[in-house]
Amino acid sequence: MNQLLAQFVNLLGAILLMLAFAMIAQRRMVTLINLFTLQGAALVVSTLAVGFATAQPHLYLSALITLVLKVVLIPVLLHRVIRRLKITREVETLINIPTTMLIGIGVVIFSFNLATPIAQLSVSLARGTLGIALACVLLSFLMMITRAKAVPQVVGFLAMENGLFFAATSATHGMPMVVELGIALDVLVGVLILGVFMFQIREQFDSLDIRNLERLKDE
């Protein structure tokens, strides 16, 4: 039974990784947020599976918190932001999409090679997911540094936290509940602050291109 659940968690990890690839190739804002929502849903199911396999009830609460924040509340806030800002598509990226995808493939290979020696020391249910989690984190970071607009960078930051949470639940069976609640609160507050920040950028520059801030600094 545990072996079947481990394979199921690995499958969910593969889905998370595919969604991360889809996010770095996506230019439509609405679709990008929807992909992030799907990633959150896969994370919820993964957390429930690990909680059931390891008989750790606190993981059920972690899954509930993730459901409320990553699947419901934060996507609703992001959709509201892009509607109020009247943005649907990011036309410009710092690196073209095919090149970004090739870099992403290299990031995944690097992540699995880096994580393999560490995963061999683990005795957790799904130790093979450590490489997937690291790849998701690095792909999210890649999305942050290759996008010129503020909204995809916020989504990249949130997706990076998804990868870290997946590593915590699948490889170490979760963090103490106080830590998880603190992280959840930090993420929510961070999204609210970044939302205000995006409105301020739009009001000052009539654009969400963060390079405007660099020009302002130079001036």
Coordinates of N, CA and C in Angstrom, one line a residue:
M1 N 0.8 -1.2 0.0 CA 0.0 0.0 0.0 C 0.9 1.3 0.0
N2 N 1.9 1.3 0.9 CA 2.8 2.4 0.9 C 3.5 2.6 -0.4
Q3 N 3.9 1.5 -1.0 CA 4.6 1.6 -2.3 C 3.7 2.2 -3.3
L4 N 2.4 1.8 -3.3 CA 1.5 2.4 -4.3 C 1.3 3.9 -4.0
L5 N 1.2 4.3 -2.8 CA 1.1 5.7 -2.4 C 2.4 6.5 -2.8
A6 N 3.5 5.8 -2.7 CA 4.8 6.5 -3.0 C 4.8 6.7 -4.5
Q7 N 4.4 5.8 -5.3 CA 4.3 6.0 -6.8 C 3.3 7.1 -7.1
F8 N 2.2 7.1 -6.4 CA 1.2 8.2 -6.6 C 1.8 9.6 -6.3
V9 N 2.5 9.7 -5.2 CA 3.2 11.0 -4.9 C 4.2 11.3 -6.0
N10 N 5.0 10.3 -6.4 CA 5.9 10.6 -7.5 C 5.2 11.1 -8.8
L11 N 4.0 10.5 -9.1 CA 3.2 11.0 -10.2 C 2.8 12.4 -10.0
L12 N 2.3 12.7 -8.8 CA 1.9 14.1 -8.6 C 3.1 15.1 -8.7
G13 N 4.3 14.6 -8.3 CA 5.5 15.4 -8.4 C 5.8 15.7 -9.9
A14 N 5.6 14.6 -10.7 CA 5.8 14.8 -12.2 C 4.8 15.8 -12.7
I15 N 3.6 15.8 -12.2 CA 2.6 16.8 -12.7 C 3.0 18.2 -12.3
L16 N 3.5 18.3 -11.0 CA 4.0 19.6 -10.6 C 5.1 20.1 -11.5
L17 N 6.0 19.2 -11.9 CA 7.1 19.6 -12.8 C 6.6 20.0 -14.1
M18 N 5.7 19.3 -14.7 CA 5.1 19.7 -16.0 C 4.4 21.0 -16.0
L19 N 3.7 21.2 -14.9 CA 3.0 22.5 -14.7 C 4.1 23.7 -14.6
A20 N 5.2 23.4 -13.9 CA 6.2 24.4 -13.8 C 6.8 24.8 -15.2
F21 N 7.0 23.7 -16.1 CA 7.4 24.0 -17.4 C 6.4 24.8 -18.2
A22 N 5.1 24.4 -18.0 CA 4.1 25.1 -18.7 C 4.0 26.6 -18.3
M23 N 4.3 26.9 -17.0 CA 4.3 28.2 -16.5 C 5.4 29.1 -17.1
I24 N 6.6 28.5 -17.3 CA 7.7 29.3 -17.8 C 7.5 29.6 -19.3
A25 N 6.6 28.8 -20.0 CA 6.4 29.0 -21.4 C 5.1 29.8 -21.7
Q26 N 4.4 30.2 -20.6 CA 3.1 30.8 -20.8 C 3.2 32.4 -20.8
R27 N 2.5 33.0 -21.7 CA 2.5 34.4 -21.7 C 1.1 35.1 -21.3
R28 N 0.1 34.3 -21.4 CA -1.2 34.8 -21.0 C -1.4 34.8 -19.5
M29 N -1.7 35.9 -18.9 CA -1.8 36.1 -17.4 C -2.8 35.2 -16.8
V30 N -4.0 35.1 -17.4 CA -5.1 34.3 -16.8 C -4.7 32.8 -16.8
T31 N -4.1 32.3 -17.9 CA -3.7 30.9 -18.0 C -2.5 30.7 -17.0
L32 N -1.6 31.6 -16.8 CA -0.5 31.5 -15.9 C -1.1 31.3 -14.5
I33 N -2.1 32.1 -14.1 CA -2.6 32.0 -12.8 C -3.4 30.7 -12.6
N34 N -4.1 30.2 -13.7 CA -4.8 28.9 -13.7 C -3.8 27.8 -13.5
L35 N -2.6 27.9 -14.1 CA -1.6 26.8 -14.0 C -1.1 26.8 -12.6
F36 N -0.9 27.9 -12.0 CA -0.5 28.0 -10.6 C -1.6 27.4 -9.7
T37 N -2.9 27.6 -10.0 CA -3.9 27.0 -9.2 C -3.9 25.5 -9.3
L38 N -3.7 25.0 -10.5 CA -3.6 23.5 -10.7 C -2.4 22.9 -9.9
Q39 N -1.3 23.7 -9.9 CA -0.1 23.3 -9.1 C -0.5 23.2 -7.6
G40 N -1.2 24.2 -7.2 CA -1.7 24.1 -5.8 C -2.6 22.9 -5.5
A41 N -3.5 22.6 -6.4 CA -4.3 21.5 -6.2 C -3.6 20.2 -6.2
A42 N -2.6 20.0 -7.1 CA -1.7 18.8 -7.0 C -0.9 18.7 -5.7
L43 N -0.5 19.9 -5.2 CA 0.2 19.9 -3.9 C -0.8 19.5 -2.8
V44 N -2.0 19.9 -2.8 CA -3.0 19.5 -1.8 C -3.2 17.9 -1.8
V45 N -3.3 17.4 -3.0 CA -3.5 15.9 -3.1 C -2.3 15.2 -2.6
S46 N -1.1 15.7 -3.0 CA 0.1 15.1 -2.6 C 0.3 15.1 -1.0
T47 N -0.1 16.2 -0.4 CA 0.0 16.3 1.0 C -0.9 15.3 1.7
L48 N -2.1 15.2 1.2 CA -3.1 14.3 1.7 C -2.6 12.8 1.6
A49 N -2.0 12.5 0.5 CA -1.5 11.1 0.3 C -0.4 10.8 1.2
V50 N 0.5 11.8 1.4 CA 1.7 11.5 2.4 C 1.1 11.4 3.8
G51 N 0.1 12.3 4.1 CA -0.5 12.2 5.5 C -1.1 10.9 5.7
F52 N -1.8 10.4 4.7 CA -2.5 9.1 4.9 C -1.5 7.9 5.0
A53 N -0.4 8.0 4.2 CA 0.6 6.9 4.2 C 1.4 6.9 5.5
T54 N 1.6 8.1 6.0 CA 2.5 8.1 7.2 C 1.7 8.3 8.5
A55 N 0.4 8.4 8.4 CA -0.5 8.5 9.6 C -0.1 9.7 10.4
Q56 N 0.1 10.8 9.8 CA 0.4 12.1 10.5 C -0.7 13.1 10.2
P57 N -1.6 13.2 11.2 CA -2.8 14.1 11.0 C -2.5 15.5 10.7
H58 N -1.3 16.0 11.2 CA -1.1 17.5 10.9 C -0.9 17.8 9.5
L59 N -0.6 16.8 8.6 CA -0.5 17.0 7.2 C -1.9 17.2 6.6
Y60 N -3.0 16.7 7.2 CA -4.3 17.0 6.7 C -4.6 18.5 6.9
L61 N -4.2 19.1 8.0 CA -4.4 20.5 8.2 C -3.5 21.3 7.3
S62 N -2.3 20.8 7.0 CA -1.4 21.5 6.0 C -2.1 21.5 4.7
A63 N -2.7 20.4 4.3 CA -3.4 20.3 3.0 C -4.6 21.3 3.0
L64 N -5.3 21.4 4.1 CA -6.4 22.3 4.1 C -6.0 23.8 4.0
I65 N -4.9 24.1 4.7 CA -4.3 25.5 4.6 C -3.9 25.8 3.1
T66 N -3.2 24.8 2.5 CA -2.8 24.9 1.1 C -4.0 25.1 0.2
L67 N -5.1 24.3 0.4 CA -6.3 24.4 -0.4 C -6.9 25.8 -0.3
V68 N -7.0 26.4 0.9 CA -7.6 27.7 1.1 C -6.7 28.8 0.5
L69 N -5.4 28.7 0.7 CA -4.5 29.7 0.2 C -4.2 29.6 -1.3
K70 N -3.6 28.4 -1.7 CA -3.1 28.3 -3.0 C -4.1 28.0 -4.1
V71 N -5.2 27.4 -3.7 CA -6.2 27.0 -4.7 C -7.4 28.0 -4.8
V72 N -7.7 28.7 -3.7 CA -8.9 29.5 -3.6 C -8.5 31.0 -3.4
L73 N -7.9 31.4 -2.3 CA -7.7 32.8 -1.9 C -6.7 33.5 -2.8
I74 N -5.5 33.0 -3.0 CA -4.5 33.7 -3.7 C -4.9 33.8 -5.2
P75 N -5.3 32.7 -5.9 CA -5.8 32.9 -7.3 C -6.9 33.9 -7.5
V76 N -7.8 33.9 -6.5 CA -8.9 34.9 -6.6 C -8.3 36.3 -6.5
L77 N -7.4 36.6 -5.6 CA -6.7 37.9 -5.5 C -6.0 38.2 -6.7
L78 N -5.2 37.3 -7.3 CA -4.4 37.5 -8.5 C -5.4 37.8 -9.7
H79 N -6.4 37.1 -9.9 CA -7.4 37.4 -10.9 C -8.0 38.8 -10.8
R80 N -8.3 39.1 -9.6 CA -8.9 40.5 -9.3 C -7.8 41.6 -9.7
V81 N -6.6 41.3 -9.4 CA -5.5 42.3 -9.7 C -5.4 42.5 -11.2
I82 N -5.4 41.4 -11.9 CA -5.2 41.6 -13.4 C -6.4 42.1 -14.1
R83 N -7.6 41.9 -13.5 CA -8.8 42.5 -14.0 C -8.8 44.0 -13.8
R84 N -8.4 44.4 -12.6 CA -8.4 45.8 -12.2 C -7.3 46.6 -13.0
L85 N -6.2 45.9 -13.2 CA -5.1 46.5 -14.0 C -5.3 46.4 -15.5
K86 N -6.3 45.6 -15.9 CA -6.7 45.4 -17.3 C -5.5 44.8 -18.1
I87 N -4.9 43.8 -17.6 CA -3.8 43.1 -18.3 C -4.2 41.7 -18.5
T88 N -4.0 41.2 -19.7 CA -4.3 39.8 -20.1 C -3.1 39.0 -20.6
R89 N -2.1 39.8 -21.2 CA -1.0 39.1 -21.9 C 0.3 39.9 -21.6
E90 N 1.3 39.1 -21.4 CA 2.7 39.7 -21.3 C 3.3 39.5 -22.7
V91 N 3.5 40.6 -23.4 CA 4.0 40.6 -24.7 C 5.5 40.3 -24.7
E92 N 6.2 40.9 -23.8 CA 7.7 40.9 -23.8 C 8.3 40.1 -22.7
T93 N 9.2 39.3 -23.0 CA 10.0 38.5 -22.0 C 11.5 38.9 -22.2
L94 N 12.3 38.8 -21.2 CA 13.7 39.1 -21.3 C 14.5 38.1 -22.1
I95 N 14.0 36.8 -22.1 CA 14.6 35.8 -23.0 C 13.5 35.1 -23.7
N96 N 13.6 34.8 -25.0 CA 12.5 34.2 -25.8 C 12.2 32.8 -25.2
I97 N 11.0 32.4 -25.5 CA 10.4 31.2 -24.8 C 11.2 29.9 -25.2
P98 N 11.6 29.7 -26.5 CA 12.4 28.5 -26.8 C 13.7 28.4 -26.0
T99 N 14.4 29.5 -25.9 CA 15.6 29.5 -25.1 C 15.4 29.3 -23.7
T100 N 14.3 29.9 -23.1 CA 13.9 29.6 -21.7 C 13.7 28.1 -21.5
M101 N 13.0 27.5 -22.4 CA 12.7 26.1 -22.3 C 14.0 25.2 -22.3
L102 N 14.9 25.6 -23.2 CA 16.2 24.8 -23.2 C 16.9 25.0 -21.9
I103 N 16.9 26.2 -21.4 CA 17.6 26.5 -20.1 C 16.9 25.7 -19.0
G104 N 15.5 25.6 -19.1 CA 14.7 24.8 -18.1 C 15.1 23.4 -18.1
I105 N 15.3 22.8 -19.3 CA 15.8 21.4 -19.4 C 17.1 21.2 -18.7
G106 N 18.0 22.1 -18.9 CA 19.3 22.0 -18.2 C 19.2 22.2 -16.7
V107 N 18.2 23.0 -16.3 CA 18.0 23.2 -14.8 C 17.5 21.9 -14.2
V108 N 16.6 21.2 -14.9 CA 16.0 19.9 -14.4 C 17.1 18.9 -14.3
I109 N 18.0 18.8 -15.3 CA 19.1 17.8 -15.3 C 20.0 18.1 -14.1
F110 N 20.3 19.4 -13.9 CA 21.2 19.8 -12.8 C 20.5 19.4 -11.5
S111 N 19.2 19.7 -11.4 CA 18.5 19.5 -10.1 C 18.5 18.0 -9.7
F112 N 18.3 17.1 -10.7 CA 18.3 15.7 -10.4 C 19.6 15.1 -10.0
N113 N 20.7 15.6 -10.7 CA 22.0 15.2 -10.4 C 22.5 15.7 -9.0
L114 N 22.0 16.9 -8.7 CA 22.4 17.4 -7.4 C 21.6 16.7 -6.2
A115 N 20.4 16.3 -6.5 CA 19.5 15.8 -5.4 C 19.7 14.3 -5.3
T116 N 20.3 13.6 -6.3 CA 20.4 12.1 -6.2 C 21.2 11.6 -5.0
P117 N 22.4 12.2 -4.7 CA 23.1 11.7 -3.5 C 22.4 11.9 -2.2
I118 N 21.7 13.1 -2.1 CA 20.9 13.4 -0.9 C 19.7 12.4 -0.8
A119 N 19.1 12.2 -1.9 CA 17.9 11.3 -1.8 C 18.2 9.9 -1.4
Q120 N 19.4 9.5 -1.8 CA 19.8 8.1 -1.4 C 19.9 7.9 0.1
L121 N 20.2 9.0 0.8 CA 20.3 8.9 2.3 C 18.9 9.0 3.0
S122 N 17.9 9.3 2.2 CA 16.6 9.5 2.8 C 15.8 8.2 3.0
V123 N 15.0 8.1 4.0 CA 14.2 6.9 4.2 C 12.7 7.2 4.2
S124 N 12.4 8.4 3.6 CA 11.0 8.8 3.5 C 10.2 8.0 2.5
L125 N 9.0 8.3 2.4 CA 8.0 7.6 1.6 C 8.4 7.8 0.1
A126 N 8.7 9.0 -0.3 CA 8.9 9.3 -1.7 C 10.2 10.1 -1.8
R127 N 11.3 9.4 -1.6 CA 12.6 10.2 -1.6 C 13.0 10.7 -2.9
G128 N 12.4 10.0 -4.0 CA 12.8 10.5 -5.3 C 12.2 11.8 -5.7
T129 N 11.3 12.3 -4.9 CA 10.7 13.6 -5.2 C 11.6 14.8 -4.9
L130 N 12.7 14.6 -4.2 CA 13.5 15.7 -3.8 C 14.1 16.4 -5.1
G131 N 14.5 15.6 -6.1 CA 14.9 16.2 -7.3 C 13.8 17.0 -8.0
I132 N 12.6 16.4 -8.0 CA 11.5 17.1 -8.6 C 11.2 18.5 -7.9
A133 N 11.3 18.4 -6.6 CA 11.0 19.7 -5.8 C 12.1 20.7 -6.1
L134 N 13.3 20.3 -6.2 CA 14.4 21.3 -6.4 C 14.3 21.8 -7.8
A135 N 13.9 21.0 -8.8 CA 13.7 21.4 -10.2 C 12.5 22.5 -10.2
C136 N 11.5 22.2 -9.5 CA 10.3 23.2 -9.5 C 10.8 24.5 -8.9
V137 N 11.6 24.5 -7.8 CA 12.1 25.7 -7.2 C 12.9 26.5 -8.2
L138 N 13.8 25.8 -8.9 CA 14.7 26.5 -9.8 C 14.0 27.0 -11.1
L139 N 13.0 26.2 -11.5 CA 12.2 26.7 -12.7 C 11.4 27.9 -12.3
S140 N 10.9 27.9 -11.2 CA 10.2 29.1 -10.7 C 11.1 30.3 -10.6
F141 N 12.3 30.1 -10.1 CA 13.3 31.2 -10.1 C 13.6 31.7 -11.5
L142 N 13.7 30.7 -12.4 CA 14.0 31.1 -13.8 C 12.9 31.9 -14.4
M143 N 11.7 31.6 -14.0 CA 10.5 32.4 -14.5 C 10.6 33.8 -13.9
M144 N 11.0 33.9 -12.7 CA 11.1 35.3 -12.1 C 12.2 36.1 -12.7
I145 N 13.3 35.6 -13.1 CA 14.4 36.4 -13.7 C 14.3 36.6 -15.2
T146 N 13.4 35.9 -15.9 CA 13.2 36.1 -17.3 C 12.0 36.8 -17.7
R147 N 11.2 37.3 -16.7 CA 10.0 38.0 -17.0 C 10.2 39.5 -16.7
A148 N 9.7 40.3 -17.5 CA 9.8 41.8 -17.3 C 8.7 42.4 -16.5
K149 N 7.6 41.7 -16.4 CA 6.4 42.3 -15.7 C 6.3 41.8 -14.3
A150 N 5.6 42.5 -13.5 CA 5.6 42.2 -12.0 C 4.7 41.0 -11.7
V151 N 3.6 40.9 -12.4 CA 2.6 39.8 -12.1 C 3.3 38.4 -12.3
P152 N 3.9 38.1 -13.4 CA 4.6 36.8 -13.5 C 5.6 36.5 -12.5
Q153 N 6.3 37.6 -12.0 CA 7.3 37.5 -11.0 C 6.7 37.1 -9.7
V154 N 5.5 37.7 -9.4 CA 4.8 37.3 -8.2 C 4.4 35.8 -8.2
V155 N 3.8 35.4 -9.4 CA 3.4 34.0 -9.5 C 4.7 33.1 -9.4
G156 N 5.8 33.5 -10.0 CA 7.0 32.7 -9.8 C 7.5 32.5 -8.4
F157 N 7.3 33.6 -7.6 CA 7.7 33.6 -6.2 C 6.8 32.6 -5.5
L158 N 5.5 32.6 -5.8 CA 4.5 31.7 -5.1 C 4.8 30.2 -5.6
A159 N 5.1 30.0 -6.9 CA 5.4 28.7 -7.3 C 6.7 28.1 -6.7
M160 N 7.6 29.0 -6.4 CA 8.8 28.6 -5.8 C 8.5 28.1 -4.4
E161 N 7.6 28.7 -3.7 CA 7.2 28.3 -2.4 C 6.5 26.9 -2.5
N162 N 5.8 26.7 -3.6 CA 5.1 25.4 -3.8 C 6.2 24.3 -3.9
G163 N 7.2 24.5 -4.6 CA 8.3 23.5 -4.7 C 8.9 23.2 -3.3
L164 N 9.2 24.3 -2.5 CA 9.7 24.1 -1.2 C 8.8 23.3 -0.3
F165 N 7.5 23.6 -0.4 CA 6.5 22.9 0.4 C 6.4 21.4 0.0
F166 N 6.5 21.2 -1.3 CA 6.4 19.8 -1.8 C 7.6 19.0 -1.2
A167 N 8.8 19.6 -1.2 CA 10.0 19.0 -0.7 C 9.8 18.7 0.8
A168 N 9.2 19.6 1.5 CA 9.0 19.4 3.0 C 8.0 18.3 3.3
T169 N 7.0 18.2 2.5 CA 5.9 17.2 2.8 C 6.3 15.8 2.3
S170 N 6.9 15.7 1.2 CA 7.2 14.4 0.6 C 8.5 13.8 1.1
A171 N 9.5 14.7 1.3 CA 10.8 14.2 1.7 C 11.0 14.1 3.2
T172 N 10.4 15.0 3.9 CA 10.6 15.0 5.4 C 9.3 14.9 6.2
H173 N 8.2 14.6 5.4 CA 6.9 14.4 6.1 C 6.4 15.6 6.8
G174 N 6.8 16.8 6.3 CA 6.2 18.0 6.8 C 7.0 18.7 7.9
M175 N 6.7 20.0 8.1 CA 7.3 20.8 9.1 C 6.4 20.9 10.3
P176 N 7.0 21.4 11.5 CA 6.1 21.7 12.6 C 5.0 22.6 12.2
M177 N 3.8 22.4 12.8 CA 2.6 23.2 12.4 C 2.8 24.7 12.6
V178 N 3.5 25.0 13.7 CA 3.7 26.5 13.9 C 4.5 27.1 12.8
V179 N 5.5 26.4 12.3 CA 6.3 26.9 11.1 C 5.4 27.0 9.9
E180 N 4.5 26.0 9.6 CA 3.7 26.0 8.5 C 2.7 27.1 8.5
L181 N 2.1 27.4 9.7 CA 1.2 28.5 9.8 C 1.9 29.8 9.6
G182 N 3.1 29.9 10.1 CA 3.9 31.2 9.9 C 4.2 31.4 8.5
I183 N 4.6 30.3 7.8 CA 4.9 30.5 6.3 C 3.6 30.9 5.6
A184 N 2.5 30.2 5.9 CA 1.2 30.5 5.2 C 0.9 32.0 5.4
L185 N 1.0 32.5 6.6 CA 0.7 33.9 6.9 C 1.6 34.8 6.1
D186 N 2.9 34.5 6.1 CA 3.9 35.3 5.4 C 3.6 35.3 3.9
V187 N 3.2 34.2 3.3 CA 2.9 34.2 1.9 C 1.7 35.0 1.6
L188 N 0.6 34.9 2.4 CA -0.6 35.7 2.2 C -0.3 37.2 2.3
V189 N 0.4 37.6 3.4 CA 0.8 39.0 3.6 C 1.7 39.5 2.4
G190 N 2.6 38.6 2.0 CA 3.5 39.0 0.8 C 2.7 39.3 -0.4
V191 N 1.7 38.4 -0.7 CA 0.8 38.6 -1.9 C 0.1 40.0 -1.8
L192 N -0.5 40.3 -0.6 CA -1.2 41.5 -0.4 C -0.3 42.7 -0.6
I193 N 0.9 42.7 -0.1 CA 1.9 43.8 -0.3 C 2.3 43.9 -1.7
L194 N 2.6 42.8 -2.4 CA 3.0 42.8 -3.8 C 1.8 43.3 -4.7
G195 N 0.6 43.0 -4.3 CA -0.6 43.6 -5.0 C -0.6 45.1 -4.9
V196 N -0.4 45.7 -3.7 CA -0.3 47.1 -3.6 C 0.9 47.7 -4.4
F197 N 2.0 47.0 -4.3 CA 3.2 47.4 -5.0 C 2.9 47.5 -6.5
M198 N 2.2 46.5 -7.1 CA 1.9 46.5 -8.5 C 1.0 47.7 -8.9
F199 N 0.0 48.0 -8.1 CA -0.8 49.1 -8.3 C 0.0 50.4 -8.3
Q200 N 0.9 50.5 -7.4 CA 1.8 51.7 -7.4 C 2.6 51.8 -8.6
I201 N 3.2 50.7 -9.1 CA 4.0 50.8 -10.3 C 3.1 51.2 -11.5
R202 N 1.9 50.7 -11.6 CA 1.0 51.0 -12.7 C 0.6 52.5 -12.6
E203 N 0.4 53.0 -11.4 CA 0.0 54.4 -11.3 C 1.1 55.3 -11.6
Q204 N 2.3 55.0 -11.3 CA 3.5 55.9 -11.5 C 4.0 55.8 -13.0
F205 N 4.0 54.6 -13.6 CA 4.6 54.4 -14.9 C 3.6 54.0 -16.0
D206 N 2.3 53.8 -15.6 CA 1.4 53.3 -16.6 C 1.8 52.0 -17.3
S207 N 2.6 51.2 -16.5 CA 3.1 49.9 -17.0 C 3.5 49.1 -15.8
L208 N 3.6 47.8 -16.0 CA 4.1 46.9 -14.9 C 5.5 46.4 -15.2
D209 N 6.1 47.0 -16.2 CA 7.5 46.6 -16.5 C 8.4 47.1 -15.3
I210 N 9.1 46.1 -14.7 CA 9.9 46.5 -13.5 C 11.2 47.2 -13.9
R211 N 11.5 47.2 -15.2 CA 12.7 47.9 -15.6 C 12.5 49.4 -15.5
N212 N 11.3 49.9 -15.4 CA 11.0 51.3 -15.1 C 11.6 51.7 -13.7
L213 N 11.6 50.8 -12.8 CA 12.2 51.0 -11.5 C 13.7 51.2 -11.6
E214 N 14.3 50.5 -12.5 CA 15.8 50.6 -12.7 C 16.1 51.9 -13.3
R215 N 15.3 52.4 -14.3 CA 15.5 53.7 -14.9 C 15.3 54.8 -13.8
L216 N 14.3 54.6 -13.0 CA 14.1 55.6 -11.9 C 15.3 55.7 -11.0
K217 N 15.9 54.5 -10.7 CA 17.0 54.5 -9.8 C 18.2 55.2 -10.4
D218 N 18.4 55.0 -11.8 CA 19.5 55.6 -12.5 C 19.3 57.1 -12.5
E219 N 18.1 57.6 -12.6 CA 17.9 59.0 -12.7 C 18.1 59.7 -11.3

